[in-house]
């Protein structure tokens, strides 16, 4: 689509998309790096927390840790873990929505996966 | 294609975070810089490995101080916590924090070239990705 994103070329790609869920416009911002991914989710442009997850050989569940913000809010952690398992990359997630209901976060996750399928080169 | 004439299409909604990106050869090393503005933070990625590398948080002190600029404290969130990383972090992005109204900075740093000239040149690349 755009030039040749030669596989393995370390060029960082940026990608934005959004979805309207439960009367709320949710924005996504993705930065694809070499073997890693940064994903921001929010309705307003703030960055309140950050978690990272990565696969390891000892456990099928990726390890994750909270890097910034309220450590008792595990939404970013969980999402990072699930995306790390799917992509096999190191995944940074910043989830900045008030709604952390699991039904809602599942919709968020599905929207991300849908975008991943449509634009695999962006993730 | 990027316009938002389809007002109802969520696919076309304008991004609410702005990013600027540069790829440049700095002191012989291919370097990528991405700056992203959030209302609470500025995210600065400076990489010569294509990866996030060490993640450093820079927070200006909240104590009101009329006489001089607020002191900035650095904290390594992920990666090796060595003295040099704090030095690089402060040198590279203190000006970003100051120019962005003393906003905290999140810096992802993965450097091959750790020379003083390199840092100086990197600062200029960061400046050219101004989103604040």
Coordinates of C-alpha atoms in Angstrom, one line a residue:
Chain A
X1 CA 0.0 0.0 0.0
X2 CA 2.6 2.6 1.0
X3 CA 6.1 2.0 -0.4
X4 CA 7.8 -1.2 0.7
X5 CA 7.8 -1.7 4.4
X6 CA 10.7 -4.2 4.0
X7 CA 10.3 -6.9 6.6
X8 CA 12.9 -6.4 9.2
X9 CA 13.6 -2.8 8.3
X10 CA 13.5 -1.1 11.6
X11 CA 11.3 1.7 10.5
X12 CA 8.8 2.7 13.1
X13 CA 5.3 3.0 11.8
X14 CA 2.5 5.0 13.3
X15 CA -1.2 4.2 12.9
X16 CA -4.3 5.8 14.3
X17 CA -7.9 4.4 14.3
X18 CA -11.0 4.8 16.3
X19 CA -14.3 3.2 17.1
X20 CA -17.6 4.4 18.6
X21 CA -18.6 2.1 21.4
X22 CA -21.4 2.6 23.8
X23 CA -21.9 6.2 22.7
X24 CA -18.2 6.9 23.2
X25 CA -15.6 7.7 20.6
X26 CA -12.5 5.6 21.5
X27 CA -9.2 6.5 19.8
X28 CA -6.3 4.1 19.3
X29 CA -2.7 5.0 18.5
X30 CA -0.3 2.4 17.5
X31 CA 3.5 2.6 17.2
X32 CA 5.1 -0.5 15.6
X33 CA 8.8 -0.9 16.4
X34 CA 11.2 -3.8 15.8
X35 CA 9.7 -6.8 17.7
X36 CA 7.7 -4.5 19.9
X37 CA 4.5 -2.5 19.8
X38 CA 3.2 0.5 21.7
X39 CA -0.6 0.9 21.9
X40 CA -2.5 3.7 23.4
X41 CA -6.3 3.6 23.9
X42 CA -8.3 6.6 25.1
X43 CA -11.1 9.1 24.6
X44 CA -9.1 12.1 25.7
X45 CA -5.4 12.6 24.8
X46 CA -3.9 11.8 28.2
X47 CA -1.6 9.0 29.3
X48 CA -2.4 8.0 32.8
X49 CA -0.8 4.5 32.9
X50 CA 1.5 2.2 31.0
X51 CA 2.0 -1.5 31.2
X52 CA 4.3 -3.9 29.3
X53 CA 4.0 -7.6 28.6
X54 CA 6.2 -10.1 26.8
X55 CA 6.2 -13.8 26.1
X56 CA 8.7 -16.0 27.9
X57 CA 9.7 -19.6 27.6
X58 CA 8.6 -20.6 31.0
X59 CA 4.9 -19.8 30.9
X60 CA 2.3 -19.7 28.3
X61 CA 0.9 -16.5 29.9
X62 CA 3.1 -13.6 29.0
X63 CA 4.7 -11.8 31.9
X64 CA 3.5 -8.2 32.5
X65 CA 4.3 -5.3 34.7
X66 CA 2.9 -1.9 35.3
X67 CA 5.3 0.9 34.5
X68 CA 3.3 4.0 35.2
X69 CA 0.2 5.0 37.0
X70 CA -2.2 3.2 39.3
X71 CA -0.9 -0.3 39.7
X72 CA -4.2 -1.6 41.1
X73 CA -5.8 -1.0 37.7
X74 CA -4.8 -4.1 35.8
X75 CA -6.7 -3.3 32.5
X76 CA -3.5 -2.2 30.7
X77 CA -1.6 -5.2 32.0
X78 CA -4.3 -7.7 30.9
X79 CA -4.6 -6.1 27.5
X80 CA -0.8 -6.1 27.1
X81 CA -0.7 -9.7 28.0
X82 CA -3.3 -10.8 25.6
X83 CA -1.8 -8.8 22.7
X84 CA 1.7 -10.1 23.5
X85 CA 0.4 -13.6 23.3
X86 CA -1.3 -12.9 20.0
X87 CA 1.6 -11.0 18.4
X88 CA 4.6 -12.7 20.1
X89 CA 6.0 -9.2 20.5
X90 CA 6.9 -7.0 23.5
X91 CA 3.7 -5.0 23.9
X92 CA 3.3 -1.7 25.7
X93 CA -0.3 -0.7 26.5
X94 CA -1.7 2.5 27.9
X95 CA -5.5 2.1 28.5
X96 CA -7.1 5.4 29.4
X97 CA -10.8 4.8 29.5
X98 CA -12.9 5.1 32.6
X99 CA -14.8 2.0 31.6
X100 CA -12.8 -1.0 32.6
X101 CA -15.8 -3.4 32.5
X102 CA -14.7 -6.7 31.0
X103 CA -17.4 -6.7 28.4
X104 CA -16.3 -3.3 27.3
X105 CA -12.6 -4.1 27.2
X106 CA -13.4 -7.2 25.2
X107 CA -15.0 -5.0 22.6
X108 CA -11.9 -2.8 22.6
X109 CA -9.7 -5.9 22.2
X110 CA -11.8 -7.1 19.3
X111 CA -11.6 -3.8 17.6
X112 CA -7.8 -3.9 17.9
X113 CA -7.7 -7.5 16.5
X114 CA -9.9 -6.4 13.7
X115 CA -7.5 -3.6 12.8
X116 CA -4.6 -6.1 13.1
X117 CA -6.2 -8.3 10.5
X118 CA -6.9 -5.4 8.2
X119 CA -3.5 -3.7 8.5
X120 CA -1.1 -6.4 9.6
X121 CA 1.9 -4.3 8.6
X122 CA 1.0 -1.7 11.2
X123 CA 1.3 -4.0 14.1
Chain B
X1 CA -7.8 10.5 1.9
X2 CA -7.0 11.7 5.4
X3 CA -9.7 14.4 5.4
X4 CA -12.7 13.8 7.6
X5 CA -15.5 14.6 5.2
X6 CA -17.3 11.4 6.3
X7 CA -18.3 12.8 9.6
X8 CA -20.1 9.7 10.9
X9 CA -17.5 7.2 9.8
X10 CA -15.5 6.4 12.9
X11 CA -12.8 5.1 10.7
X12 CA -12.1 8.6 9.5
X13 CA -12.2 10.3 12.9
X14 CA -9.2 12.6 13.4
X15 CA -6.6 11.2 15.6
X16 CA -6.5 13.0 19.0
X17 CA -2.8 12.4 19.7
X18 CA -0.3 14.0 17.4
X19 CA 3.0 12.4 16.4
X20 CA 6.0 13.5 14.5
X21 CA 8.6 11.2 13.1
X22 CA 12.1 11.6 11.7
X23 CA 14.6 9.1 10.3
X24 CA 18.1 10.5 10.2
X25 CA 21.7 9.4 10.2
X26 CA 23.3 10.9 13.4
X27 CA 27.1 10.6 13.6
X28 CA 27.0 7.8 11.1
X29 CA 24.2 5.8 12.9
X30 CA 20.7 5.5 11.4
X31 CA 18.4 7.0 14.0
X32 CA 14.7 7.2 14.4
X33 CA 12.9 9.7 16.5
X34 CA 9.2 9.8 17.2
X35 CA 7.6 12.4 19.5
X36 CA 3.9 12.1 20.5
X37 CA 2.0 14.7 22.5
X38 CA -0.4 13.6 25.2
X39 CA -2.0 16.2 27.4
X40 CA -0.3 14.7 30.5
X41 CA 3.0 13.6 28.9
X42 CA 5.2 13.9 25.9
X43 CA 6.4 10.6 24.7
X44 CA 9.8 10.8 23.0
X45 CA 11.3 7.7 21.3
X46 CA 14.9 7.9 20.3
X47 CA 16.2 4.6 18.9
X48 CA 19.2 3.4 16.9
X49 CA 18.1 -0.3 17.4
X50 CA 14.5 0.1 16.2
X51 CA 13.3 -0.8 19.7
X52 CA 12.1 1.0 22.7
X53 CA 15.2 0.2 24.8
X54 CA 15.3 1.8 28.2
X55 CA 12.2 3.7 29.3
X56 CA 12.8 6.7 31.5
X57 CA 10.3 9.0 33.1
X58 CA 11.2 12.6 33.6
X59 CA 9.1 14.6 36.1
X60 CA 9.6 18.3 36.7
X61 CA 9.3 19.1 40.4
X62 CA 5.8 20.4 41.4
X63 CA 7.1 22.9 43.9
X64 CA 6.5 26.4 42.7
X65 CA 9.7 28.2 42.0
X66 CA 9.8 31.7 40.6
X67 CA 13.5 32.0 40.6
X68 CA 14.7 29.2 38.4
X69 CA 13.3 26.4 36.2
X70 CA 11.9 23.4 38.1
X71 CA 14.3 20.6 38.8
X72 CA 13.7 17.5 36.8
X73 CA 13.9 14.1 38.4
X74 CA 14.6 11.0 36.3
X75 CA 13.4 7.5 37.0
X76 CA 14.1 4.4 34.9
X77 CA 10.9 2.5 34.4
X78 CA 12.2 -0.3 32.3
X79 CA 15.7 -1.4 31.5
X80 CA 19.1 -1.0 33.0
X81 CA 19.3 1.7 35.6
X82 CA 22.8 3.1 35.1
X83 CA 24.0 6.6 35.8
X84 CA 24.7 7.4 32.2
X85 CA 21.1 6.9 31.1
X86 CA 19.9 9.6 33.6
X87 CA 22.5 11.9 32.1
X88 CA 21.4 11.3 28.5
X89 CA 17.8 11.6 29.5
X90 CA 18.2 14.9 31.2
X91 CA 20.4 16.3 28.4
X92 CA 18.1 15.1 25.6
X93 CA 14.7 16.1 26.7
X94 CA 14.8 18.6 29.6
X95 CA 14.2 21.3 26.9
X96 CA 11.1 19.4 25.7
X97 CA 9.6 19.4 29.2
X98 CA 10.3 23.1 29.6
X99 CA 9.0 24.1 26.3
X100 CA 5.9 22.0 26.8
X101 CA 4.9 23.9 29.9
X102 CA 6.8 21.6 32.3
X103 CA 5.0 18.5 31.2
X104 CA 6.5 15.2 32.3
X105 CA 8.3 13.3 29.6
X106 CA 8.4 9.6 28.9
X107 CA 11.6 8.8 27.0
X108 CA 12.4 5.5 25.3
X109 CA 16.1 5.5 24.5
X110 CA 18.1 2.9 22.6
X111 CA 21.5 4.3 21.6
X112 CA 24.5 2.8 19.9
X113 CA 26.5 6.0 19.7
X114 CA 26.9 7.6 23.1
X115 CA 29.2 10.5 22.3
X116 CA 28.6 14.0 23.4
X117 CA 28.4 15.1 19.7
X118 CA 25.8 12.4 19.2
X119 CA 23.6 13.6 22.0
X120 CA 23.9 17.2 20.7
X121 CA 22.8 16.1 17.2
X122 CA 20.0 14.0 18.6
X123 CA 18.6 17.0 20.4
X124 CA 18.3 18.8 17.1
X125 CA 16.4 15.8 15.6
X126 CA 14.1 15.8 18.6
X127 CA 13.5 19.5 18.2
X128 CA 12.6 18.9 14.5
X129 CA 9.8 16.6 15.8
X130 CA 8.2 19.3 17.8
X131 CA 4.6 18.3 18.8
X132 CA 4.4 20.4 22.0

